[in-house]
Amino acid sequence: MFNIFKKTYNHEERTLFDFMRRGVLFSKLSDDELSKFTPHLHLRHYTKGEVIFFRDDPSQALYLISRGIVTLNIDIEDKFEDLVHLKATDTFGDNAILEGTNRPYNAVCFSDHADVYVIPQAVIHNIFEENNKIKAKMMTSMAEIYDRFTAHLFRAYKESFGFFDLGRAFMPF
């Protein structure tokens, strides 16, 4: 039975929802739930070598890559070790959904250009306060991300035989 009072979404909105759902954090959300975030998506443009955020910065936003490549790296003394290269539909800065967190790594534009959607942390937390179901679904997704990361971390450590490569922990999900 068709509900004439149910909100409908146009092709552009549904395309954006499908894009967002490709990232693990948003994968469990319905169109109605995703629609709470879309007015707050800010598209930022980055160029090669531009820093998106530094390690230890406060986690003030969540990022979704629309186009381009972003590298996550960690600085050790004066050197940078790449952890992973992220591409379109990948999210990063996921710990912004948690309160009082700082960035554990640097994020830098790797490709000539990258278009990245930014969702401010304050918006995420306001949505969580208004809708516990969204918060529960996204926290469940966050737990799944951390569980997979931990499994990758221990597998990389076991396989390293003393030469541990931290980048192996960032294998694709």
mmCIF file of C-alpha atoms in Angstrom:
data_model
loop_
_atom_site.group_PDB
_atom_site.id
_atom_site.type_symbol
_atom_site.label_atom_id
_atom_site.label_comp_id
_atom_site.label_asym_id
_atom_site.label_seq_id
_atom_site.Cartn_x
_atom_site.Cartn_y
_atom_site.Cartn_z
ATOM 1 C CA MET A 1 0.000 0.000 0.000
ATOM 2 C CA PHE A 2 1.329 3.433 -0.983
ATOM 3 C CA ASN A 3 1.540 6.085 1.747
ATOM 4 C CA ILE A 4 0.762 9.500 0.215
ATOM 5 C CA PHE A 5 2.164 11.251 3.326
ATOM 6 C CA LYS A 6 5.579 9.601 3.143
ATOM 7 C CA LYS A 7 8.372 11.990 2.162
ATOM 8 C CA THR A 8 9.730 11.344 -1.313
ATOM 9 C CA TYR A 9 13.173 12.266 -2.591
ATOM 10 C CA ASN A 10 14.238 13.363 -6.042
ATOM 11 C CA HIS A 11 16.901 11.633 -8.133
ATOM 12 C CA GLU A 12 19.677 13.995 -6.974
ATOM 13 C CA GLU A 13 18.867 13.396 -3.296
ATOM 14 C CA ARG A 14 18.726 9.616 -3.746
ATOM 15 C CA THR A 15 22.061 9.693 -5.598
ATOM 16 C CA LEU A 16 23.585 11.572 -2.660
ATOM 17 C CA PHE A 17 22.086 9.075 -0.189
ATOM 18 C CA ASP A 18 23.518 6.158 -2.184
ATOM 19 C CA PHE A 19 26.916 7.871 -2.201
ATOM 20 C CA MET A 20 26.810 8.424 1.561
ATOM 21 C CA ARG A 21 25.712 4.840 2.223
ATOM 22 C CA ARG A 22 28.843 3.482 0.532
ATOM 23 C CA GLY A 23 30.778 4.629 3.603
ATOM 24 C CA VAL A 24 30.504 2.268 6.558
ATOM 25 C CA LEU A 25 29.355 4.959 9.005
ATOM 26 C CA PHE A 26 26.242 5.789 6.974
ATOM 27 C CA SER A 27 25.542 2.318 5.567
ATOM 28 C CA LYS A 28 22.770 1.443 8.023
ATOM 29 C CA LEU A 29 20.799 4.702 7.688
ATOM 30 C CA SER A 30 17.519 5.083 5.807
ATOM 31 C CA ASP A 31 16.836 7.872 3.317
ATOM 32 C CA ASP A 32 14.886 9.784 5.967
ATOM 33 C CA GLU A 33 17.785 9.472 8.407
ATOM 34 C CA LEU A 34 20.374 10.509 5.822
ATOM 35 C CA SER A 35 18.259 13.534 4.927
ATOM 36 C CA LYS A 36 19.062 14.945 8.386
ATOM 37 C CA PHE A 37 22.733 15.237 7.354
ATOM 38 C CA THR A 38 22.498 16.443 3.749
ATOM 39 C CA PRO A 39 21.687 20.123 4.456
ATOM 40 C CA HIS A 40 24.895 20.239 6.486
ATOM 41 C CA LEU A 41 27.267 18.718 3.912
ATOM 42 C CA HIS A 42 29.843 21.326 2.914
ATOM 43 C CA LEU A 43 31.830 20.549 -0.239
ATOM 44 C CA ARG A 44 35.474 21.570 0.146
ATOM 45 C CA HIS A 45 38.086 21.558 -2.584
ATOM 46 C CA TYR A 46 41.676 20.599 -1.807
ATOM 47 C CA THR A 47 44.816 20.635 -3.942
ATOM 48 C CA LYS A 48 47.827 18.312 -3.899
ATOM 49 C CA GLY A 49 49.768 18.543 -0.658
ATOM 50 C CA GLU A 50 47.113 20.592 1.142
ATOM 51 C CA VAL A 51 46.627 19.479 4.724
ATOM 52 C CA ILE A 52 43.050 18.697 5.692
ATOM 53 C CA PHE A 53 43.978 18.220 9.353
ATOM 54 C CA PHE A 54 47.009 17.464 11.499
ATOM 55 C CA ARG A 55 47.542 14.717 14.041
ATOM 56 C CA ASP A 56 46.421 15.795 17.533
ATOM 57 C CA ASP A 57 43.998 18.426 16.158
ATOM 58 C CA PRO A 58 40.557 18.314 17.806
ATOM 59 C CA SER A 59 38.179 16.072 15.840
ATOM 60 C CA GLN A 60 35.800 18.759 14.636
ATOM 61 C CA ALA A 61 34.396 17.210 11.448
ATOM 62 C CA LEU A 62 33.724 14.022 9.523
ATOM 63 C CA TYR A 63 34.880 13.795 5.893
ATOM 64 C CA LEU A 64 33.469 11.938 2.851
ATOM 65 C CA ILE A 65 35.564 11.893 -0.317
ATOM 66 C CA SER A 66 33.573 12.759 -3.420
ATOM 67 C CA ARG A 67 36.500 12.842 -5.854
ATOM 68 C CA GLY A 68 40.263 12.466 -5.608
ATOM 69 C CA ILE A 69 42.658 10.733 -3.243
ATOM 70 C CA VAL A 70 43.490 11.594 0.363
ATOM 71 C CA THR A 71 46.379 10.032 2.243
ATOM 72 C CA LEU A 72 46.377 9.398 5.947
ATOM 73 C CA ASN A 73 49.854 9.460 7.427
ATOM 74 C CA ILE A 74 51.633 9.644 10.723
ATOM 75 C CA ASP A 75 54.638 11.787 11.479
ATOM 76 C CA ILE A 76 57.523 10.119 13.261
ATOM 77 C CA GLU A 77 60.222 12.642 14.110
ATOM 78 C CA ASP A 78 60.839 14.445 10.787
ATOM 79 C CA LYS A 79 59.448 11.696 8.547
ATOM 80 C CA PHE A 80 55.938 10.869 7.382
ATOM 81 C CA GLU A 81 54.755 7.281 7.001
ATOM 82 C CA ASP A 82 51.737 6.762 4.761
ATOM 83 C CA LEU A 83 49.086 4.581 6.341
ATOM 84 C CA VAL A 84 46.495 4.443 3.565
ATOM 85 C CA HIS A 85 45.318 6.201 0.412
ATOM 86 C CA LEU A 86 41.567 6.823 0.424
ATOM 87 C CA LYS A 87 39.415 7.336 -2.659
ATOM 88 C CA ALA A 88 35.896 8.412 -3.587
ATOM 89 C CA THR A 89 33.162 7.203 -1.178
ATOM 90 C CA ASP A 90 35.681 6.606 1.640
ATOM 91 C CA THR A 91 35.176 8.439 4.912
ATOM 92 C CA PHE A 92 37.828 9.596 7.330
ATOM 93 C CA GLY A 93 37.946 11.509 10.568
ATOM 94 C CA ASP A 94 35.367 9.019 11.838
ATOM 95 C CA ASN A 95 36.251 9.701 15.451
ATOM 96 C CA ALA A 96 34.432 13.040 15.099
ATOM 97 C CA ILE A 97 31.257 11.185 16.040
ATOM 98 C CA LEU A 98 32.805 10.702 19.486
ATOM 99 C CA GLU A 99 33.028 13.617 21.900
ATOM 100 C CA GLY A 100 36.359 15.002 23.075
ATOM 101 C CA THR A 101 38.599 13.186 20.576
ATOM 102 C CA ASN A 102 41.707 14.284 18.716
ATOM 103 C CA ARG A 103 43.042 13.168 15.356
ATOM 104 C CA PRO A 104 45.369 10.139 15.545
ATOM 105 C CA TYR A 105 46.905 10.871 12.107
ATOM 106 C CA ASN A 106 47.370 13.586 9.480
ATOM 107 C CA ALA A 107 45.105 13.835 6.417
ATOM 108 C CA VAL A 108 46.595 15.321 3.239
ATOM 109 C CA CYS A 109 45.308 15.695 -0.312
ATOM 110 C CA PHE A 110 47.331 13.235 -2.406
ATOM 111 C CA SER A 111 45.818 13.736 -5.873
ATOM 112 C CA ASP A 112 46.025 16.957 -7.899
ATOM 113 C CA HIS A 113 42.546 17.847 -6.636
ATOM 114 C CA ALA A 114 40.106 16.330 -4.176
ATOM 115 C CA ASP A 115 36.495 17.222 -3.469
ATOM 116 C CA VAL A 116 35.529 16.308 0.060
ATOM 117 C CA TYR A 117 32.225 16.697 1.880
ATOM 118 C CA VAL A 118 32.642 17.956 5.437
ATOM 119 C CA ILE A 119 30.073 17.463 8.203
ATOM 120 C CA PRO A 120 30.814 19.495 11.347
ATOM 121 C CA GLN A 121 30.958 17.551 14.594
ATOM 122 C CA ALA A 122 28.443 19.899 16.241
ATOM 123 C CA VAL A 123 25.877 18.998 13.563
ATOM 124 C CA ILE A 124 26.459 15.283 14.073
ATOM 125 C CA HIS A 125 25.989 15.597 17.819
ATOM 126 C CA ASN A 126 22.831 17.705 17.395
ATOM 127 C CA ILE A 127 21.372 15.017 15.125
ATOM 128 C CA PHE A 128 22.325 12.377 17.708
ATOM 129 C CA GLU A 129 20.555 14.335 20.472
ATOM 130 C CA GLU A 130 17.386 14.523 18.374
ATOM 131 C CA ASN A 131 17.422 10.936 17.116
ATOM 132 C CA ASN A 132 18.738 8.069 19.233
ATOM 133 C CA LYS A 133 18.173 5.556 16.399
ATOM 134 C CA ILE A 134 20.611 7.410 14.145
ATOM 135 C CA LYS A 135 23.130 7.601 16.981
ATOM 136 C CA ALA A 136 22.759 3.877 17.734
ATOM 137 C CA LYS A 137 23.162 2.872 14.081
ATOM 138 C CA MET A 138 26.235 5.058 13.586
ATOM 139 C CA MET A 139 27.829 3.951 16.857
ATOM 140 C CA THR A 140 27.277 0.332 15.796
ATOM 141 C CA SER A 141 28.987 1.096 12.485
ATOM 142 C CA MET A 142 31.836 2.806 14.356
ATOM 143 C CA ALA A 143 32.260 -0.282 16.539
ATOM 144 C CA GLU A 144 32.409 -2.443 13.382
ATOM 145 C CA ILE A 145 35.114 -0.159 11.922
ATOM 146 C CA TYR A 146 37.177 -0.382 15.119
ATOM 147 C CA ASP A 147 36.693 -4.153 15.311
ATOM 148 C CA ARG A 148 37.934 -4.624 11.735
ATOM 149 C CA PHE A 149 40.827 -2.248 12.353
ATOM 150 C CA THR A 150 41.863 -4.175 15.466
ATOM 151 C CA ALA A 151 41.718 -7.472 13.558
ATOM 152 C CA HIS A 152 43.861 -5.988 10.748
ATOM 153 C CA LEU A 153 46.284 -4.541 13.308
ATOM 154 C CA PHE A 154 46.867 -7.861 15.044
ATOM 155 C CA ARG A 155 47.121 -9.762 11.763
ATOM 156 C CA ALA A 156 49.708 -7.263 10.473
ATOM 157 C CA TYR A 157 51.652 -7.533 13.699
ATOM 158 C CA LYS A 158 51.646 -11.356 13.631
ATOM 159 C CA GLU A 159 52.773 -11.422 9.992
ATOM 160 C CA SER A 160 55.514 -8.838 10.429
ATOM 161 C CA PHE A 161 58.085 -10.976 12.306
ATOM 162 C CA GLY A 162 59.590 -7.936 14.009
ATOM 163 C CA PHE A 163 59.218 -5.468 11.147
ATOM 164 C CA PHE A 164 55.793 -4.098 11.885
ATOM 165 C CA ASP A 165 54.170 -2.076 9.095
ATOM 166 C CA LEU A 166 51.412 0.059 10.607
ATOM 167 C CA GLY A 167 49.994 0.704 7.123
ATOM 168 C CA ARG A 168 48.912 -2.947 6.965
ATOM 169 C CA ALA A 169 46.328 -2.216 9.672
ATOM 170 C CA PHE A 170 44.591 0.196 7.292
ATOM 171 C CA MET A 171 43.677 -2.443 4.724
ATOM 172 C CA PRO A 172 40.353 -1.827 2.954
ATOM 173 C CA PHE A 173 37.185 -2.938 4.662
#
